[in-house]
Amino acid sequence: MESDLFEHDHELFRDSVRSFVDKHVVPNLEKWDTDRLIDRETWLAAGKQGLLGLSVPEQYGGPGELDYRFRVVIQSEIARVGASALQSGFSTNDDIVLNYLLRHATDEQKQRWLPGFVTGETIGAIAMSEPAAGSDLRGITTTAVRDGDHWVLNGSKTFITSGILADLVIVFAKTDPAAGSRGFSLFVVEDGTPGFSRGRKLDKVGLHAQDTAELFFEDVRVPKEHVLGELGQGFGYLMQSLPLERLGIGIAAQVSAEAVMSWTLDYVKERTAFGKRIGEFQGMGFTLAELQTAVEVSRSYLDRCVREHNKGTLTAVDASKAKLWATELQGRVIDAGVQFHGGYGYMMEYPVAKAFIDARIQRIYGGTNEIMKEIIHRDLLKA
């Protein structure tokens, strides 16, 4: 897919990312799906290759690279081989958990936690969703009560990406039930803290290699030094960080759609039926023409959003549009890809089949697409 988003430095970086993917990702895809876990050695190798924690400032061991285009390169190269679960894990670390720490952590907290995000030694998770509270986070029941120099955390979380491997978890909890949206705060819970436990590794439709889990907090004593940001500002912090999270999901959808278009075009150019290549049949050809056009137009919008993010001007509404459009398009492209592969499209040995089951969550997490429409709708009605 042609794009004018990238410059020479990004293409040099792409060579490094592609080398990592070919060496450490492609040979392990089947094993990761079987184990339902991505081994820590892969995270360490990615850190050694300089692929993690790009935005971590130099004083905390990182390169201090704020140009999000480098993250897009990583996402693109991972999508090229259909490693959606790895992409999800890396994005959770760099676009979500790390984003919260960079925005709201104190210098002491950054010194403690950020270096590991660069080396791959620290895997993070964000614990928001609960069994009875998904998109409406005001409905959470996890609480944190002050007790001297600690906060006592009680509750449970579910659908937590990297929940099994996580070394630290940012927990969204209610600290003042009477304060409305200002009654929520963020806490950092480290692995090994008494009372913090992990439940089962959830059996998902797709993203099998991505460790998604239930987390439990039973009288977990969190030192006051592990409060992230100001008390009562947790909900506001969520709102500030959602645009990047949703942009990341949109980019993941876009590069996945591009990869599947490439696989499908290769297939229909080679597969023959009734004496000619199946791509020459007009019914299939018109669908491919429509989808290719949509993918290219979509890329232009996503590129614009990346530039806006780099400038610090990406709005929550535009990020919602990116997430909504790109994930819906991803579904259409992959569905057509499966159909045009015929019976082989239903075989897990073909990457298009794996893409089919991995992609369905894209329209759900980060805020369902129905929530994205509501955000866009409300913006349209502003005076």
C-alpha positions as CSV (number, residue, x, y, z in Angstrom):
1,M,0.0,0.0,0.0
2,E,1.5,3.3,-1.1
3,S,1.6,6.0,1.6
4,D,3.4,9.3,1.9
5,L,3.4,9.0,5.7
6,F,6.9,7.7,6.0
7,E,10.3,9.1,5.4
8,H,13.8,7.6,5.0
9,D,14.4,7.0,8.7
10,H,11.1,5.1,9.0
11,E,12.0,2.8,6.1
12,L,15.4,2.1,7.7
13,F,13.6,1.2,10.9
14,R,11.2,-1.0,8.9
15,D,14.2,-3.1,7.8
16,S,15.0,-3.7,11.5
17,V,11.4,-4.5,12.4
18,R,11.1,-6.9,9.4
19,S,14.3,-8.7,10.5
20,F,12.9,-9.2,14.0
21,V,9.5,-10.4,12.6
22,D,11.1,-12.9,10.3
23,K,13.5,-14.3,12.9
24,H,11.4,-14.2,16.1
25,V,7.8,-14.1,15.1
26,V,7.1,-16.2,12.0
27,P,8.7,-19.4,13.4
28,N,6.7,-19.1,16.6
29,L,3.2,-18.3,15.5
30,E,1.9,-21.9,15.7
31,K,3.6,-22.5,19.1
32,W,2.1,-19.3,20.6
33,D,-1.4,-20.3,19.5
34,T,-0.9,-23.7,21.0
35,D,0.5,-22.4,24.3
36,R,-2.0,-19.5,24.3
37,L,0.9,-17.3,25.4
38,I,3.7,-15.3,23.8
39,D,7.0,-16.2,25.5
40,R,8.9,-13.6,27.4
41,E,12.0,-14.3,25.3
42,T,10.2,-12.6,22.4
43,W,9.6,-9.5,24.5
44,L,13.2,-9.4,25.5
45,A,14.3,-9.9,21.8
46,A,12.0,-7.0,20.8
47,G,13.6,-4.8,23.5
48,K,17.1,-5.7,22.4
49,Q,16.1,-4.8,18.8
50,G,14.8,-1.4,19.9
51,L,11.2,-2.0,19.2
52,L,9.7,-1.3,22.6
53,G,9.1,1.8,24.7
54,L,10.0,4.1,21.9
55,S,8.4,7.1,23.7
56,V,10.3,6.6,27.0
57,P,12.6,9.6,27.6
58,E,16.3,9.1,27.5
59,Q,16.7,9.7,31.3
60,Y,14.7,6.5,31.8
61,G,16.6,4.4,29.3
62,G,14.5,5.0,26.2
63,P,15.1,6.7,22.9
64,G,12.5,9.4,23.6
65,E,11.0,9.0,20.1
66,L,7.6,10.7,20.0
67,D,7.0,10.2,16.3
68,Y,4.1,7.7,16.2
69,R,5.0,6.8,12.6
70,F,7.6,4.4,14.0
71,R,4.9,2.6,15.9
72,V,2.9,2.4,12.7
73,V,5.8,0.7,11.0
74,I,5.9,-1.9,13.8
75,Q,2.2,-2.5,13.5
76,S,2.5,-2.9,9.7
77,E,5.3,-5.4,9.8
78,I,3.5,-7.5,12.4
79,A,0.3,-7.4,10.4
80,R,2.2,-8.6,7.3
81,V,2.6,-12.0,8.9
82,G,-0.7,-12.1,10.6
83,A,0.6,-11.9,14.2
84,S,-2.4,-10.0,15.6
85,A,-1.9,-11.3,19.1
86,L,1.6,-10.0,19.3
87,Q,0.4,-6.7,17.9
88,S,-2.2,-6.5,20.6
89,G,0.3,-7.1,23.4
90,F,2.8,-4.6,22.1
91,S,0.1,-2.0,21.6
92,T,-1.3,-2.5,25.1
93,N,2.2,-1.8,26.5
94,D,3.2,1.1,24.3
95,D,-0.1,2.8,23.4
96,I,-2.0,2.3,26.6
97,V,0.0,1.4,29.8
98,L,3.1,3.4,28.9
99,N,0.9,6.3,27.8
100,Y,-0.7,6.5,31.3
101,L,2.7,6.3,33.0
102,L,4.3,9.0,30.8
103,R,1.3,11.3,31.3
104,H,0.7,10.9,35.0
105,A,3.6,9.2,36.9
106,T,5.9,11.0,39.2
107,D,9.6,11.1,38.5
108,E,10.2,8.4,41.2
109,Q,7.5,6.2,39.6
110,K,9.0,6.7,36.1
111,Q,12.5,5.8,37.4
112,R,11.0,2.6,38.9
113,W,8.8,1.4,36.1
114,L,9.8,2.9,32.7
115,P,13.2,1.2,32.0
116,G,11.6,-2.2,31.8
117,F,9.2,-1.1,29.1
118,V,12.2,-0.4,26.9
119,T,14.1,-3.7,27.5
120,G,11.0,-5.9,27.4
121,E,11.5,-7.0,31.0
122,T,8.2,-5.3,32.0
123,I,4.9,-6.2,30.6
124,G,2.0,-4.0,31.6
125,A,-1.8,-4.3,31.7
126,I,-4.7,-1.9,32.2
127,A,-7.5,-3.2,34.4
128,M,-10.7,-1.4,33.7
129,S,-13.5,-3.8,32.5
130,E,-15.4,-5.8,35.0
131,P,-17.9,-8.7,34.6
132,A,-20.8,-6.2,34.9
133,A,-19.1,-3.0,33.5
134,G,-17.6,-2.8,30.0
135,S,-18.0,0.3,28.0
136,D,-19.8,2.1,30.9
137,L,-16.9,2.3,33.3
138,R,-18.9,4.4,35.8
139,G,-20.6,1.1,36.7
140,I,-17.4,-0.5,38.2
141,T,-17.6,-1.9,41.7
142,T,-13.8,-2.3,42.4
143,T,-13.0,0.0,45.4
144,A,-10.0,1.4,47.0
145,V,-10.2,2.6,50.7
146,R,-7.5,4.7,52.4
147,D,-5.8,3.0,55.4
148,G,-2.9,5.0,56.7
149,D,-0.1,5.0,54.1
150,H,-1.9,2.4,52.0
151,W,-5.0,2.0,49.9
152,V,-6.9,-1.3,50.3
153,L,-8.1,-2.5,46.9
154,N,-11.0,-5.0,46.5
155,G,-12.8,-6.2,43.4
156,S,-12.3,-8.1,40.2
157,K,-11.5,-7.3,36.5
158,T,-12.0,-9.3,33.4
159,F,-11.0,-9.3,29.7
160,I,-7.5,-8.0,30.7
161,T,-5.0,-8.1,27.9
162,S,-1.6,-9.4,29.0
163,G,-3.3,-10.4,32.3
164,I,-1.2,-13.5,32.8
165,L,2.2,-12.1,32.0
166,A,1.8,-8.6,33.4
167,D,4.4,-7.4,35.8
168,L,2.4,-4.4,36.7
169,V,-1.3,-3.5,36.3
170,I,-2.9,-0.1,36.3
171,V,-6.2,-0.6,38.1
172,F,-9.2,1.7,37.7
173,A,-11.0,1.8,41.1
174,K,-13.7,3.8,42.9
175,T,-12.3,5.9,45.7
176,D,-15.3,8.2,46.5
177,P,-18.8,6.8,45.7
178,A,-20.4,10.2,46.3
179,A,-18.2,12.2,43.9
180,G,-19.6,11.0,40.6
181,S,-17.1,11.0,37.8
182,R,-14.5,12.5,40.1
183,G,-14.7,9.5,42.4
184,F,-12.4,7.2,40.5
185,S,-8.6,6.9,40.7
186,L,-5.7,4.9,39.2
187,F,-3.4,2.5,41.2
188,V,-0.4,0.6,40.1
189,V,-0.3,-3.0,41.4
190,E,2.9,-4.9,41.0
191,D,3.2,-8.7,40.4
192,G,3.6,-10.5,43.8
193,T,1.6,-8.0,45.8
194,P,-0.3,-10.0,48.5
195,G,-4.0,-10.4,47.6
196,F,-3.5,-9.9,43.9
197,S,-4.2,-13.0,41.9
198,R,-4.9,-14.1,38.4
199,G,-7.8,-16.2,37.3
200,R,-8.1,-18.4,34.3
201,K,-6.6,-17.6,31.0
202,L,-9.8,-16.8,29.0
203,D,-10.7,-19.0,26.1
204,K,-11.3,-16.5,23.3
205,V,-12.7,-16.8,19.8
206,G,-9.5,-15.4,18.3
207,L,-6.2,-13.8,19.4
208,H,-5.3,-17.2,21.0
209,A,-1.7,-16.3,21.6
210,Q,-2.7,-13.2,23.5
211,D,-3.0,-13.9,27.2
212,T,-6.3,-12.5,28.4
213,A,-7.3,-13.1,32.0
214,E,-9.4,-12.4,34.9
215,L,-7.7,-10.5,37.8
216,F,-8.7,-10.5,41.5
217,F,-7.9,-8.0,44.2
218,E,-8.7,-9.2,47.8
219,D,-7.6,-6.7,50.4
220,V,-4.6,-5.7,48.3
221,R,-2.6,-3.1,50.2
222,V,-1.3,-0.6,47.7
223,P,1.2,2.0,49.0
224,K,0.2,5.6,48.6
225,E,3.3,6.0,46.4
226,H,1.6,3.8,43.8
227,V,-1.3,6.1,43.2
228,L,-1.0,7.2,39.6
229,G,-1.7,10.9,39.2
230,E,-4.1,12.8,41.3
231,L,-6.9,11.2,43.4
232,G,-10.3,11.5,41.8
233,Q,-8.9,12.1,38.3
234,G,-9.0,8.6,37.1
235,F,-12.0,9.0,34.8
236,G,-10.6,12.1,33.3
237,Y,-7.3,10.4,32.7
238,L,-9.2,7.7,30.8
239,M,-10.8,10.2,28.6
240,Q,-7.4,11.8,27.8
241,S,-5.8,8.5,26.8
242,L,-8.6,7.0,24.8
243,P,-7.8,8.8,21.5
244,L,-4.4,7.1,21.2
245,E,-5.8,3.8,22.2
246,R,-8.5,4.1,19.5
247,L,-6.0,5.3,17.0
248,G,-3.9,2.3,17.7
249,I,-6.8,0.0,17.1
250,G,-7.7,1.8,13.9
251,I,-4.1,1.5,12.6
252,A,-4.1,-2.2,13.5
253,A,-7.3,-2.7,11.6
254,Q,-6.0,-0.7,8.6
255,V,-2.7,-2.6,8.3
256,S,-4.5,-5.9,8.8
257,A,-6.9,-5.0,5.9
258,E,-4.0,-4.1,3.7
259,A,-2.2,-7.5,4.5
260,V,-5.4,-9.5,3.8
261,M,-5.9,-7.6,0.5
262,S,-2.4,-8.6,-0.5
263,W,-2.9,-12.2,0.4
264,T,-6.2,-12.4,-1.4
265,L,-4.9,-10.7,-4.6
266,D,-2.0,-13.1,-4.7
267,Y,-4.4,-16.0,-4.3
268,V,-6.9,-15.0,-7.0
269,K,-4.1,-14.3,-9.4
270,E,-2.8,-17.9,-9.0
271,R,-6.0,-20.0,-8.5
272,T,-7.8,-21.1,-11.6
273,A,-11.3,-22.3,-12.3
274,F,-13.1,-22.9,-15.6
275,G,-10.0,-22.3,-17.5
276,K,-9.0,-18.9,-16.1
277,R,-7.7,-17.2,-13.0
278,I,-10.6,-16.7,-10.6
279,G,-9.6,-13.0,-10.2
280,E,-10.7,-12.5,-13.8
281,F,-14.4,-13.2,-13.0
282,Q,-16.2,-9.9,-12.9
283,G,-18.2,-10.6,-9.8
284,M,-15.1,-11.1,-7.8
285,G,-13.2,-8.4,-9.6
286,F,-15.8,-5.7,-8.8
287,T,-15.7,-6.6,-5.1
288,L,-12.0,-6.4,-5.1
289,A,-12.0,-3.1,-6.9
290,E,-14.4,-1.6,-4.3
291,L,-12.4,-3.0,-1.4
292,Q,-9.1,-1.8,-2.7
293,T,-10.5,1.7,-3.2
294,A,-11.9,1.7,0.3
295,V,-8.6,0.5,1.8
296,E,-6.6,3.2,0.0
297,V,-9.1,6.0,0.9
298,S,-9.1,4.7,4.5
299,R,-5.3,4.8,4.6
300,S,-5.4,8.5,3.8
301,Y,-7.6,9.3,6.7
302,L,-5.6,7.1,9.1
303,D,-2.4,8.8,7.9
304,R,-4.0,12.2,8.7
305,C,-4.9,11.0,12.2
306,V,-1.3,9.9,12.8
307,R,-0.1,13.3,11.7
308,E,-2.6,15.0,14.0
309,H,-1.5,12.8,16.9
310,N,2.1,13.8,16.3
311,K,1.1,17.4,16.5
312,G,-1.0,16.8,19.6
313,T,-4.2,17.8,17.9
314,L,-6.0,14.5,17.4
315,T,-9.5,14.8,18.8
316,A,-11.5,12.1,20.6
317,V,-14.1,12.4,17.8
318,D,-11.6,11.9,15.0
319,A,-10.0,8.9,16.8
320,S,-13.5,7.4,17.2
321,K,-14.1,7.8,13.5
322,A,-10.8,6.1,12.7
323,K,-11.6,3.2,15.0
324,L,-15.1,2.9,13.7
325,W,-14.3,3.1,10.0
326,A,-11.1,1.0,9.9
327,T,-12.4,-1.9,12.0
328,E,-15.6,-2.1,10.0
329,L,-13.6,-2.1,6.8
330,Q,-11.2,-4.7,8.2
331,G,-14.2,-7.0,8.8
332,R,-15.5,-6.5,5.2
333,V,-12.0,-7.1,3.7
334,I,-11.3,-10.2,5.7
335,D,-14.8,-11.7,5.1
336,A,-14.3,-11.3,1.3
337,G,-10.8,-12.7,1.6
338,V,-12.1,-15.9,3.3
339,Q,-14.8,-16.2,0.6
340,F,-12.4,-15.8,-2.3
341,H,-10.1,-18.4,-0.8
342,G,-12.9,-20.8,-0.9
343,G,-12.5,-23.9,1.3
344,Y,-8.9,-23.0,2.0
345,G,-10.1,-19.7,3.5
346,Y,-11.7,-21.8,6.3
347,M,-8.5,-23.7,7.0
348,M,-6.4,-22.4,9.9
349,E,-3.2,-23.1,8.0
350,Y,-4.1,-20.1,5.8
351,P,-3.4,-16.7,7.4
352,V,-6.7,-15.3,6.2
353,A,-8.6,-17.8,8.4
354,K,-6.6,-16.7,11.4
355,A,-7.2,-13.1,10.5
356,F,-10.9,-13.8,10.4
357,I,-11.2,-14.9,14.0
358,D,-8.5,-12.5,15.3
359,A,-10.3,-9.4,13.9
360,R,-13.7,-9.8,15.4
361,I,-12.7,-8.2,18.8
362,Q,-11.6,-5.0,17.0
363,R,-15.1,-3.8,16.8
364,I,-15.6,-4.4,20.6
365,Y,-12.6,-3.4,22.6
366,G,-11.4,0.1,23.1
367,G,-15.1,1.0,23.3
368,T,-17.6,-0.8,21.1
369,N,-18.3,0.6,17.6
370,E,-21.8,1.5,18.8
371,I,-20.1,3.8,21.4
372,M,-18.0,5.3,18.6
373,K,-21.1,6.1,16.7
374,E,-22.6,7.7,19.8
375,I,-19.5,9.9,20.3
376,I,-19.6,11.0,16.7
377,H,-23.4,11.5,16.8
378,R,-23.2,13.7,19.8
379,D,-20.5,15.8,18.2
380,L,-22.7,16.3,15.1
381,L,-25.5,17.8,17.3
382,K,-23.3,20.4,19.0
383,A,-24.4,23.9,18.6
